[in-house]
């Protein structure tokens, strides 16, 4: 069986189907030398997030020619294609974010060795924590406590994640699309990490830890145990998401120190002028 392309979640058919389920106008745009681009129509304009994903390196001229035929107005680019985007009539609006990607094609021993020393120490401490770890298929009613806790921490820390209705839409369409790794202490949740599956990639979506459990370093244990399970299931990487050292420095340090590869995306681009019909 051929392995599907390693697409970011925002460019995966499962994500597109979930958005359509929520009533969004989603388009699948064919491009030369690239995987079909998932784009959302907002205020009459097409937006592509984490795309396009090119199938071959190609020249800047060839990429520019392909981009001009898409009708895309706004691109949050997956890769650094500055010259091609400029040639296609785009102008940069914002500098590129960086993402953390954990390679699952190495052994668990190699993955742990790649983590920073303090991170490994936290992982070792978590092995002795008085908790039981379960890998659970997401269920809205069973895991409402996690969504409530995430909503509370978003309010407290003043950030906004993807809507919880999107998690529901993904889980409703594919029973295996969303899983939750939970650490229980005295039969009560102490920490959790929620992942979205889109073979061969798993995307970390949200996490939570109780104040009393912070001393145990449970997220270090949850991530490494999840990585081992996902690797055994044939996944190639975990997308840990954006590394935001300004607004979420603690989470950024966690991702960087985990041994993940830190990769720069392509920035946000707006195309001026008339769009092809």
Coordinates of C-alpha atoms in Angstrom, one line a residue:
X1 CA 0.0 0.0 0.0
X2 CA 1.4 3.4 -1.0
X3 CA 1.7 5.8 1.9
X4 CA -0.3 9.0 1.6
X5 CA 1.5 12.3 1.2
X6 CA 2.6 13.9 4.5
X7 CA 0.3 16.9 4.4
X8 CA -0.2 19.4 7.2
X9 CA -3.7 19.1 8.8
X10 CA -4.9 22.3 7.1
X11 CA -4.3 20.8 3.7
X12 CA -5.7 17.3 4.4
X13 CA -9.0 16.0 2.9
X14 CA -10.2 15.2 6.4
X15 CA -9.8 18.9 7.4
X16 CA -11.6 20.0 4.3
X17 CA -14.5 17.6 4.9
X18 CA -14.8 18.8 8.6
X19 CA -14.9 22.5 7.4
X20 CA -17.7 21.6 4.9
X21 CA -19.6 19.9 7.7
X22 CA -19.5 23.2 9.6
X23 CA -20.9 25.1 6.6
X24 CA -17.7 26.6 5.2
X25 CA -17.2 27.1 1.5
X26 CA -14.2 24.9 0.8
X27 CA -12.5 24.5 -2.5
X28 CA -10.0 21.9 -3.8
X29 CA -7.7 23.5 -6.3
X30 CA -5.6 21.5 -8.7
X31 CA -2.1 22.7 -9.2
X32 CA 0.8 21.7 -11.4
X33 CA 3.6 19.9 -9.5
X34 CA 1.7 20.2 -6.2
X35 CA -0.9 18.4 -4.2
X36 CA -4.4 19.8 -4.6
X37 CA -4.7 22.9 -2.4
X38 CA -7.5 23.1 0.2
X39 CA -8.7 26.7 0.2
X40 CA -11.5 28.4 2.2
X41 CA -13.6 31.3 0.8
X42 CA -13.8 34.1 3.3
X43 CA -15.5 37.5 2.4
X44 CA -15.4 36.4 -1.2
X45 CA -11.7 35.6 -1.3
X46 CA -9.9 32.3 -1.3
X47 CA -7.5 31.6 1.5
X48 CA -5.0 28.7 1.7
X49 CA -3.4 27.8 5.0
X50 CA -0.2 25.7 5.1
X51 CA -0.2 25.4 1.4
X52 CA 0.7 24.7 -1.3
X53 CA 2.6 21.4 -0.7
X54 CA 4.8 20.9 -3.8
X55 CA 5.3 17.4 -5.1
X56 CA 8.7 18.3 -6.7
X57 CA 11.2 21.1 -6.2
X58 CA 10.4 22.8 -9.5
X59 CA 11.7 26.2 -10.7
X60 CA 10.4 29.6 -9.3
X61 CA 9.0 30.4 -12.7
X62 CA 7.0 27.1 -12.9
X63 CA 5.7 27.6 -9.3
X64 CA 4.7 31.2 -10.1
X65 CA 2.8 30.1 -13.2
X66 CA 0.9 27.5 -11.2
X67 CA 0.1 30.0 -8.4
X68 CA -1.3 32.5 -10.8
X69 CA -4.0 30.0 -12.0
X70 CA -5.3 29.2 -8.6
X71 CA -7.4 32.2 -7.8
X72 CA -5.9 32.4 -4.4
X73 CA -5.9 35.8 -2.8
X74 CA -4.2 35.0 0.6
X75 CA -1.7 32.3 1.3
X76 CA -0.2 31.3 4.6
X77 CA 2.6 29.4 2.9
X78 CA 3.9 26.1 3.9
X79 CA 7.4 26.6 2.5
X80 CA 9.7 29.5 1.7
X81 CA 8.9 30.3 -1.9
X82 CA 9.6 34.0 -1.8
X83 CA 10.7 34.4 -5.4
X84 CA 7.8 32.3 -6.8
X85 CA 5.2 34.2 -4.8
X86 CA 6.6 37.6 -5.8
X87 CA 6.6 36.6 -9.5
X88 CA 2.9 35.4 -9.1
X89 CA 1.9 38.9 -7.8
X90 CA 1.9 38.3 -4.1
X91 CA 3.2 40.6 -1.5
X92 CA 4.3 39.5 2.0
X93 CA 2.1 40.6 4.9
X94 CA 3.7 38.9 7.8
X95 CA 7.0 37.1 8.6
X96 CA 7.1 33.4 8.7
X97 CA 6.1 31.4 11.8
X98 CA 8.1 28.3 12.9
X99 CA 6.7 24.9 13.6
X100 CA 8.0 21.9 15.6
X101 CA 8.0 18.5 14.0
X102 CA 8.8 15.3 15.9
X103 CA 10.2 12.6 13.6
X104 CA 8.7 9.1 14.4
X105 CA 10.8 7.2 11.9
X106 CA 13.6 6.8 14.5
X107 CA 13.5 4.5 17.5
X108 CA 12.1 5.6 20.8
X109 CA 15.7 5.6 22.2
X110 CA 17.0 7.9 19.4
X111 CA 14.0 10.2 19.9
X112 CA 14.6 10.5 23.7
X113 CA 18.4 11.1 23.1
X114 CA 17.6 14.0 20.8
X115 CA 15.7 15.8 23.7
X116 CA 17.5 18.3 25.8
X117 CA 18.9 17.1 29.1
X118 CA 16.4 18.9 31.4
X119 CA 13.5 17.7 29.2
X120 CA 14.8 14.1 29.6
X121 CA 15.0 14.6 33.4
X122 CA 11.4 15.7 33.5
X123 CA 10.5 12.6 31.4
X124 CA 12.3 10.4 33.9
X125 CA 10.6 12.0 36.8
X126 CA 7.2 11.4 35.1
X127 CA 7.9 7.7 35.0
X128 CA 7.5 7.6 38.8
X129 CA 4.4 9.7 38.9
X130 CA 1.4 8.0 40.6
X131 CA -0.7 8.0 37.5
X132 CA -2.2 5.7 34.9
X133 CA -2.0 6.7 31.2
X134 CA -4.8 5.8 28.8
X135 CA -5.0 6.3 25.0
X136 CA -8.7 7.1 24.3
X137 CA -10.7 7.7 21.2
X138 CA -12.2 11.2 21.5
X139 CA -15.8 11.3 22.6
X140 CA -17.5 14.7 23.1
X141 CA -19.5 13.6 26.2
X142 CA -16.7 11.6 27.8
X143 CA -14.1 14.4 27.2
X144 CA -16.2 17.4 27.8
X145 CA -14.1 18.1 30.9
X146 CA -11.1 18.6 28.6
X147 CA -12.8 21.0 26.3
X148 CA -14.1 23.0 29.3
X149 CA -10.5 23.1 30.8
X150 CA -9.1 24.2 27.4
X151 CA -11.8 26.9 27.1
X152 CA -10.8 28.2 30.6
X153 CA -7.1 28.2 29.9
X154 CA -7.7 30.1 26.6
X155 CA -9.6 32.8 28.5
X156 CA -6.9 32.9 31.3
X157 CA -3.9 33.0 28.9
X158 CA -5.7 35.2 26.3
X159 CA -5.3 33.0 23.2
X160 CA -7.7 31.4 20.8
X161 CA -7.4 28.0 19.3
X162 CA -9.4 26.3 16.5
X163 CA -13.0 25.9 17.5
X164 CA -14.0 22.8 19.4
X165 CA -16.8 22.2 16.9
X166 CA -14.0 21.4 14.4
X167 CA -12.8 18.6 16.7
X168 CA -16.4 17.3 16.8
X169 CA -16.6 17.4 13.0
X170 CA -13.4 15.5 12.6
X171 CA -14.3 12.8 15.1
X172 CA -17.9 12.4 13.7
X173 CA -16.6 11.6 10.2
X174 CA -13.7 9.3 11.2
X175 CA -13.8 7.3 14.4
X176 CA -10.0 7.2 14.5
X177 CA -9.4 10.8 13.6
X178 CA -9.1 12.2 17.2
X179 CA -7.5 10.6 20.2
X180 CA -6.8 11.8 23.7
X181 CA -3.9 10.6 25.9
X182 CA -4.9 11.1 29.5
X183 CA -3.0 10.6 32.8
X184 CA -5.3 9.7 35.7
X185 CA -4.4 10.3 39.3
X186 CA -6.8 8.7 41.8
X187 CA -9.2 8.1 39.0
X188 CA -9.3 11.8 38.1
X189 CA -7.7 13.5 35.0
X190 CA -4.3 15.0 35.9
X191 CA -3.1 15.8 32.4
X192 CA -4.1 15.3 28.8
X193 CA -3.0 15.8 25.2
X194 CA -5.4 15.7 22.2
X195 CA -4.1 14.6 18.8
X196 CA -5.7 14.7 15.3
X197 CA -4.7 11.9 12.9
X198 CA -4.2 12.2 9.2
X199 CA -1.8 9.5 8.1
X200 CA 1.2 9.6 7.9
X201 CA 1.1 12.7 10.2
X202 CA -0.4 13.3 13.7
X203 CA -1.1 16.9 14.7
X204 CA -1.0 17.9 18.4
X205 CA -4.1 20.1 18.9
X206 CA -4.4 20.9 22.6
X207 CA -3.1 20.0 26.0
X208 CA -4.0 20.5 29.7
X209 CA -2.5 19.8 33.1
X210 CA -3.9 20.3 36.5
X211 CA -2.0 22.6 38.9
X212 CA -1.3 19.8 41.3
X213 CA 0.2 17.6 38.6
X214 CA 2.7 20.1 37.2
X215 CA 5.5 18.9 39.5
X216 CA 5.4 15.5 37.7
X217 CA 6.2 16.5 34.2
X218 CA 3.3 14.5 32.8
X219 CA 3.2 16.1 29.4
X220 CA 6.8 14.8 28.8
X221 CA 5.6 11.3 29.5
X222 CA 2.4 11.7 27.5
X223 CA 4.2 13.0 24.4
X224 CA 6.8 10.2 24.4
X225 CA 4.3 7.4 25.0
X226 CA 2.1 8.8 22.3
X227 CA 5.0 9.1 19.9
X228 CA 5.9 5.4 20.5
X229 CA 2.3 4.3 19.8
X230 CA 1.9 6.4 16.7
X231 CA 5.2 5.1 15.3
X232 CA 4.1 1.6 15.8
X233 CA 0.9 2.4 13.9
X234 CA 2.9 3.6 10.9
X235 CA 2.9 7.4 11.4
X236 CA 6.0 9.4 10.3
X237 CA 5.8 12.5 12.4
X238 CA 3.9 14.6 15.0
X239 CA 3.3 18.2 14.0
X240 CA 3.5 20.0 17.4
X241 CA 2.3 23.2 15.8
X242 CA 3.6 26.8 15.9
X243 CA 6.5 27.7 18.2
X244 CA 5.5 31.0 19.7
X245 CA 8.3 32.2 22.0
X246 CA 6.5 35.6 22.6
X247 CA 3.0 34.7 23.6
X248 CA 3.5 31.1 24.8
X249 CA 7.2 30.8 25.9
X250 CA 6.6 27.8 28.2
X251 CA 5.0 25.7 25.5
X252 CA 7.6 26.9 23.0
X253 CA 10.4 25.7 25.3
X254 CA 8.6 22.3 25.7
X255 CA 8.4 21.8 22.0
X256 CA 11.9 22.9 21.2
X257 CA 13.5 20.9 24.0
X258 CA 11.6 17.7 23.0
X259 CA 14.1 17.1 20.2
X260 CA 11.6 18.2 17.5
X261 CA 12.9 19.7 14.3
X262 CA 12.2 23.4 14.2
X263 CA 11.2 24.5 10.7
X264 CA 10.3 27.9 9.3
X265 CA 7.1 28.2 7.3
X266 CA 6.7 30.6 4.3
X267 CA 4.9 33.6 5.8
X268 CA 1.6 35.2 4.9
X269 CA 1.1 36.6 1.4
X270 CA -1.6 38.7 -0.3
X271 CA -2.1 38.8 -4.1
X272 CA -3.0 42.2 -5.5
X273 CA -4.7 42.8 -8.9
X274 CA -7.4 40.9 -10.8
X275 CA -7.8 37.2 -10.1
X276 CA -8.2 34.7 -12.9
X277 CA -11.7 33.3 -13.3

